[in-house]
Amino acid sequence: KKRDYSACPQCGERSRTRPGLQTPSQTSTVDGGLQEVLDEHKISLRRRCEFVTEGTAAAGTGTPLNRIYTELYITQGRREGVNTQHEVWQLETASKTETLHDTPIKCQDIFKPLSDKDTHIRVVVTQGVAGIGKTFSVQKFTLDWAEGLENQHVSLVVLLSFRELNLIKDERYSLLQLLRVFHPTLQMVTAEKLAVCKVVFIFDGLDESRFLLDFQNNEVVSDVTQTSSVDVLLTNLIKGNLLPSALLWITSRPAAANQIPPTCVHRVTEVQGFTDLQKEEYFRRRSSDEKLCSRIISHIKASRSLHIMCQIPVFCWITAAVLEHMLTTDQRGELPKSLTDMYSHFLLVQTQRKKHKYDERHDRSQQELMETDREVLLKLGRLAFEHLEKGNLMFYQEDLEECDLDVTEASVYSGVCTEIFKTECVLFQRKVYCFVHLSIQEFLAAVYIFHCYTKRDTEVLARVMRTHKCKGVDNEPSLDIFLKTVMSEALQSKNGHLDLLVRFLHGLSLESNQRLLGGLLGQTESRAEDIQRVINNLKEMNTYSVSPDRSINIFHCLMEMNDLSIHQDIQEFLKSENRSKKELSEIHCSALAYMLQMSEEVLDVLDLDCSLTKSCCASLASALKSNPHLTELDLSENKLQDSGVKLLSAGLESPNCRLETLRLSGCRLSKSCCASLASALKSNPHLTELDLSKNKLQDSGVELLSAGLESPNCRLETLRLWSCELTKSSCASLASALKSNPHLTELDLSENELQDSGVKLLSALVESPNCRLETLRLRFCWLTESSCASLASALKSNRHLTELDLSYNKLQDSGVKLLSAGLESPNCRLETLSLLKQERTTLMP
């Protein structure tokens, strides 16, 4: 059968369509009558997926998916922390994560094994932050199948969204009835016919589900004609009790993805959005004006916050809408650089476009436009705030009515609150509303909160400041107290769900953004002294008990307020040659961690002898998890203590950490930190140098550390343990561990009371054929001539040792004579031998 090429009547592009073409596998299982039904289903799905609504497109119109679709970066596996971080923070950490270990995968290959080792892939969970492109990927997969371009071994694709399924939450259906309700083209499909089909079920938007998926207690359903509740049908499909031959693809935002037990999932993928090249491709696809595209791309690259957010396709649309408008009209003023500035402009652009008057009436001021729309926008802000409190991202007509929003009013503002519910099924005329993106909801919520603050709406302020109400904060606080209170509440959040909201609130305190939004915020009086108090409060925030991710948000808030002082301090610090004379505050540590993560420059070495304490270690650990360029970190002579090093070790264990050298000399450590360091050595194959000198590790600490040295993943080459209060017991632990570790080439055990018995144990190590030790330092180790015979034997059998330091020991002439016998051996390769002051010293007993 010849391939049939036809031109799309909407976009004029030629696409290959083969809805009736059967593969050999289908021909043998699908009869002619069923194939006709399946072909009609393909046509229906093609109509449903070939056009997409982007932003302000009116209902019933859209853009051809294939015209604007830009390939997304999808990887197999999930990054650490994605279920516990705010989604914008996930983007910021991911934006600097090295992709060496990522396994890219295209949406068309979502069920395809990547190697011979892959088992049968039946259930795939794809996660990604809001607006990152999960639904577009689902539509692209479905459209390619419906057009006969991809996955033609599949007989039937069933696309279902949880937004639709929520509408029948309390009703009972069989799986077969469910198919027929949401896809009327499948009315003629029977249980027998379904059994011979290769089916793919796609459930889009698990995070929007209002079902309780109980995988432990739900009844077992194995018959496609058996009626039950929708949640029971879902759990049985996922577990494989119901239609076990079917493939399932489930998409979700990260926080909701863990509803499905890992034992039921055969592959996890993550949509990471646009790479830098894909961002540029997106903007070039939007416009044929090369000069305009270049200006937009250049501006985005100049702002780190905007560039990061452009990983999200929806944010690319927001940015393009603002910058295209500003660059192609008489709009004057500086282009937006901060998130608050960008979102303020976006709100203005949408209201202007809605009125279609910004071209006709240039005399209308921005304030006049905002005053006209003020009432509706504030209602949308109230909707955003109240449902952000509840964790709701989508709303129904009754939700709008509770906020006095007329459905017609909401639909007019399609750029801000767009109608996204498909009404193909006549049975379900009910419409669902949501904001274009979670960040839009957070911005409008911040606008509403700030408006309530200026209007002294005590009821709303009490809800915003509920945590600190009992601590004496009144209902009419000054601006600095108000923002300090909401920031304190946000810092207590484990997943940072208030971080972006608080960022926007600080940005809205600036006169420039207030002026841009006109009367929307109410009568504001942000005086220079008020703003300075807010900035001072941020810099002095107590973050002792706060996670580093939350602390970094303080730095973000300062950036939203255009305060660059901390940023400048850190830049000066990094350039300084006298860092040891500078003292970093907690906010400086957070800023340093953020800049390490986000900097485009490659920083190989970081020396921090700055009176630091354990509070900085969490921030540095966060930086180690996302900065693959840092290879050397010196934290010597700081009061880190064991608790600090334990935090730091969590960063060392990250697969993204590429640190090679870590110096922790004189950091007030004890044996308690050694278990954490051992764990890091077991999982980090990059660390080659570790300095733990001048710490009270003692023998028990070294014994714990040796467990890490024995690991086959440990690649440590240099270990310094001088002045760590060790005895001969440490030598036994190290000798045992290092016999199986061929990587260690330098060992410094100076200024420890090892005595002759300890050195005899070490000599046995040096004689081992697995030992590759090149440098051994044993200064001030309470040695006598008794050690020398053992060392001489080691020199005779070890061809690798090139440096031996025995200074400040009581070897005497007789000891050196014994040692010389080893030096005379043809196998001895020693190049440096230090024997300074072989007399009794003040350190000797």
mmCIF file with all atom_site columns, C-alpha atoms in Angstrom, residues 80 101 621 623-628 630-633 648-662 676-690 707-717 741 743:
data_model
loop_
_atom_site.group_PDB
_atom_site.id
_atom_site.type_symbol
_atom_site.label_atom_id
_atom_site.label_alt_id
_atom_site.label_comp_id
_atom_site.label_asym_id
_atom_site.label_entity_id
_atom_site.label_seq_id
_atom_site.pdbx_PDB_ins_code
_atom_site.Cartn_x
_atom_site.Cartn_y
_atom_site.Cartn_z
_atom_site.occupancy
_atom_site.B_iso_or_equiv
_atom_site.pdbx_formal_charge
_atom_site.auth_seq_id
_atom_site.auth_comp_id
_atom_site.auth_asym_id
_atom_site.auth_atom_id
_atom_site.pdbx_PDB_model_num
ATOM 1  C CA . GLU A 1 80  ? 17.469 13.708 43.820 1.00 0.00 ? 80  GLU A CA 1
ATOM 2  C CA . HIS A 1 101 ? 25.001 10.422 33.554 1.00 0.00 ? 101 HIS A CA 1
ATOM 3  C CA . ALA A 1 621 ? 26.616 20.707 50.368 1.00 0.00 ? 621 ALA A CA 1
ATOM 4  C CA . ALA A 1 623 ? 26.351 23.676 45.946 1.00 0.00 ? 623 ALA A CA 1
ATOM 5  C CA . LEU A 1 624 ? 28.332 20.436 45.655 1.00 0.00 ? 624 LEU A CA 1
ATOM 6  C CA . LYS A 1 625 ? 25.183 18.623 44.538 1.00 0.00 ? 625 LYS A CA 1
ATOM 7  C CA . SER A 1 626 ? 24.693 20.886 41.541 1.00 0.00 ? 626 SER A CA 1
ATOM 8  C CA . ASN A 1 627 ? 28.122 22.284 40.601 1.00 0.00 ? 627 ASN A CA 1
ATOM 9  C CA . PRO A 1 628 ? 30.103 19.716 38.604 1.00 0.00 ? 628 PRO A CA 1
ATOM 10 C CA . LEU A 1 630 ? 34.353 22.533 41.618 1.00 0.00 ? 630 LEU A CA 1
ATOM 11 C CA . THR A 1 631 ? 37.275 20.150 42.138 1.00 0.00 ? 631 THR A CA 1
ATOM 12 C CA . GLU A 1 632 ? 39.065 21.553 45.206 1.00 0.00 ? 632 GLU A CA 1
ATOM 13 C CA . LEU A 1 633 ? 37.564 22.782 48.502 1.00 0.00 ? 633 LEU A CA 1
ATOM 14 C CA . LEU A 1 648 ? 28.940 18.355 53.861 1.00 0.00 ? 648 LEU A CA 1
ATOM 15 C CA . SER A 1 649 ? 29.185 14.598 53.324 1.00 0.00 ? 649 SER A CA 1
ATOM 16 C CA . ALA A 1 650 ? 25.642 14.575 51.928 1.00 0.00 ? 650 ALA A CA 1
ATOM 17 C CA . GLY A 1 651 ? 26.929 16.814 49.145 1.00 0.00 ? 651 GLY A CA 1
ATOM 18 C CA . LEU A 1 652 ? 29.942 14.581 48.565 1.00 0.00 ? 652 LEU A CA 1
ATOM 19 C CA . GLU A 1 653 ? 27.667 11.568 48.067 1.00 0.00 ? 653 GLU A CA 1
ATOM 20 C CA . SER A 1 654 ? 25.727 13.254 45.261 1.00 0.00 ? 654 SER A CA 1
ATOM 21 C CA . PRO A 1 655 ? 26.380 11.763 41.801 1.00 0.00 ? 655 PRO A CA 1
ATOM 22 C CA . ASN A 1 656 ? 26.776 15.332 40.509 1.00 0.00 ? 656 ASN A CA 1
ATOM 23 C CA . CYS A 1 657 ? 29.688 16.107 42.854 1.00 0.00 ? 657 CYS A CA 1
ATOM 24 C CA . ARG A 1 658 ? 33.083 16.076 41.122 1.00 0.00 ? 658 ARG A CA 1
ATOM 25 C CA . LEU A 1 659 ? 35.185 17.254 44.072 1.00 0.00 ? 659 LEU A CA 1
ATOM 26 C CA . GLU A 1 660 ? 38.711 15.821 43.967 1.00 0.00 ? 660 GLU A CA 1
ATOM 27 C CA . THR A 1 661 ? 40.369 17.554 46.916 1.00 0.00 ? 661 THR A CA 1
ATOM 28 C CA . LEU A 1 662 ? 38.845 18.224 50.347 1.00 0.00 ? 662 LEU A CA 1
ATOM 29 C CA . SER A 1 676 ? 29.698 10.061 57.243 1.00 0.00 ? 676 SER A CA 1
ATOM 30 C CA . LEU A 1 677 ? 33.036 10.536 55.485 1.00 0.00 ? 677 LEU A CA 1
ATOM 31 C CA . ALA A 1 678 ? 33.379 6.776  55.016 1.00 0.00 ? 678 ALA A CA 1
ATOM 32 C CA . SER A 1 679 ? 29.942 6.709  53.383 1.00 0.00 ? 679 SER A CA 1
ATOM 33 C CA . ALA A 1 680 ? 31.029 9.520  51.054 1.00 0.00 ? 680 ALA A CA 1
ATOM 34 C CA . LEU A 1 681 ? 34.212 7.624  50.119 1.00 0.00 ? 681 LEU A CA 1
ATOM 35 C CA . LYS A 1 682 ? 32.111 4.584  49.233 1.00 0.00 ? 682 LYS A CA 1
ATOM 36 C CA . SER A 1 683 ? 29.904 6.503  46.824 1.00 0.00 ? 683 SER A CA 1
ATOM 37 C CA . ASN A 1 684 ? 32.203 9.180  45.407 1.00 0.00 ? 684 ASN A CA 1
ATOM 38 C CA . PRO A 1 685 ? 34.758 7.873  42.892 1.00 0.00 ? 685 PRO A CA 1
ATOM 39 C CA . HIS A 1 686 ? 36.169 11.363 42.225 1.00 0.00 ? 686 HIS A CA 1
ATOM 40 C CA . LEU A 1 687 ? 37.652 12.283 45.625 1.00 0.00 ? 687 LEU A CA 1
ATOM 41 C CA . THR A 1 688 ? 41.412 11.695 45.469 1.00 0.00 ? 688 THR A CA 1
ATOM 42 C CA . GLU A 1 689 ? 42.754 13.839 48.333 1.00 0.00 ? 689 GLU A CA 1
ATOM 43 C CA . LEU A 1 690 ? 41.449 14.079 51.902 1.00 0.00 ? 690 LEU A CA 1
ATOM 44 C CA . ALA A 1 707 ? 35.437 0.984  56.021 1.00 0.00 ? 707 ALA A CA 1
ATOM 45 C CA . GLY A 1 708 ? 35.245 3.624  53.285 1.00 0.00 ? 708 GLY A CA 1
ATOM 46 C CA . LEU A 1 709 ? 38.847 3.076  52.192 1.00 0.00 ? 709 LEU A CA 1
ATOM 47 C CA . GLU A 1 710 ? 38.132 -0.624 51.613 1.00 0.00 ? 710 GLU A CA 1
ATOM 48 C CA . SER A 1 711 ? 35.311 0.106  49.176 1.00 0.00 ? 711 SER A CA 1
ATOM 49 C CA . PRO A 1 712 ? 36.036 -0.687 45.518 1.00 0.00 ? 712 PRO A CA 1
ATOM 50 C CA . ASN A 1 713 ? 34.508 2.714  44.638 1.00 0.00 ? 713 ASN A CA 1
ATOM 51 C CA . CYS A 1 714 ? 37.070 4.586  46.738 1.00 0.00 ? 714 CYS A CA 1
ATOM 52 C CA . ARG A 1 715 ? 39.757 6.233  44.584 1.00 0.00 ? 715 ARG A CA 1
ATOM 53 C CA . LEU A 1 716 ? 41.550 8.141  47.355 1.00 0.00 ? 716 LEU A CA 1
ATOM 54 C CA . GLU A 1 717 ? 45.217 8.734  46.531 1.00 0.00 ? 717 GLU A CA 1
ATOM 55 C CA . ASN A 1 741 ? 43.034 -0.435 47.908 1.00 0.00 ? 741 ASN A CA 1
ATOM 56 C CA . HIS A 1 743 ? 44.943 3.707  44.678 1.00 0.00 ? 743 HIS A CA 1
#
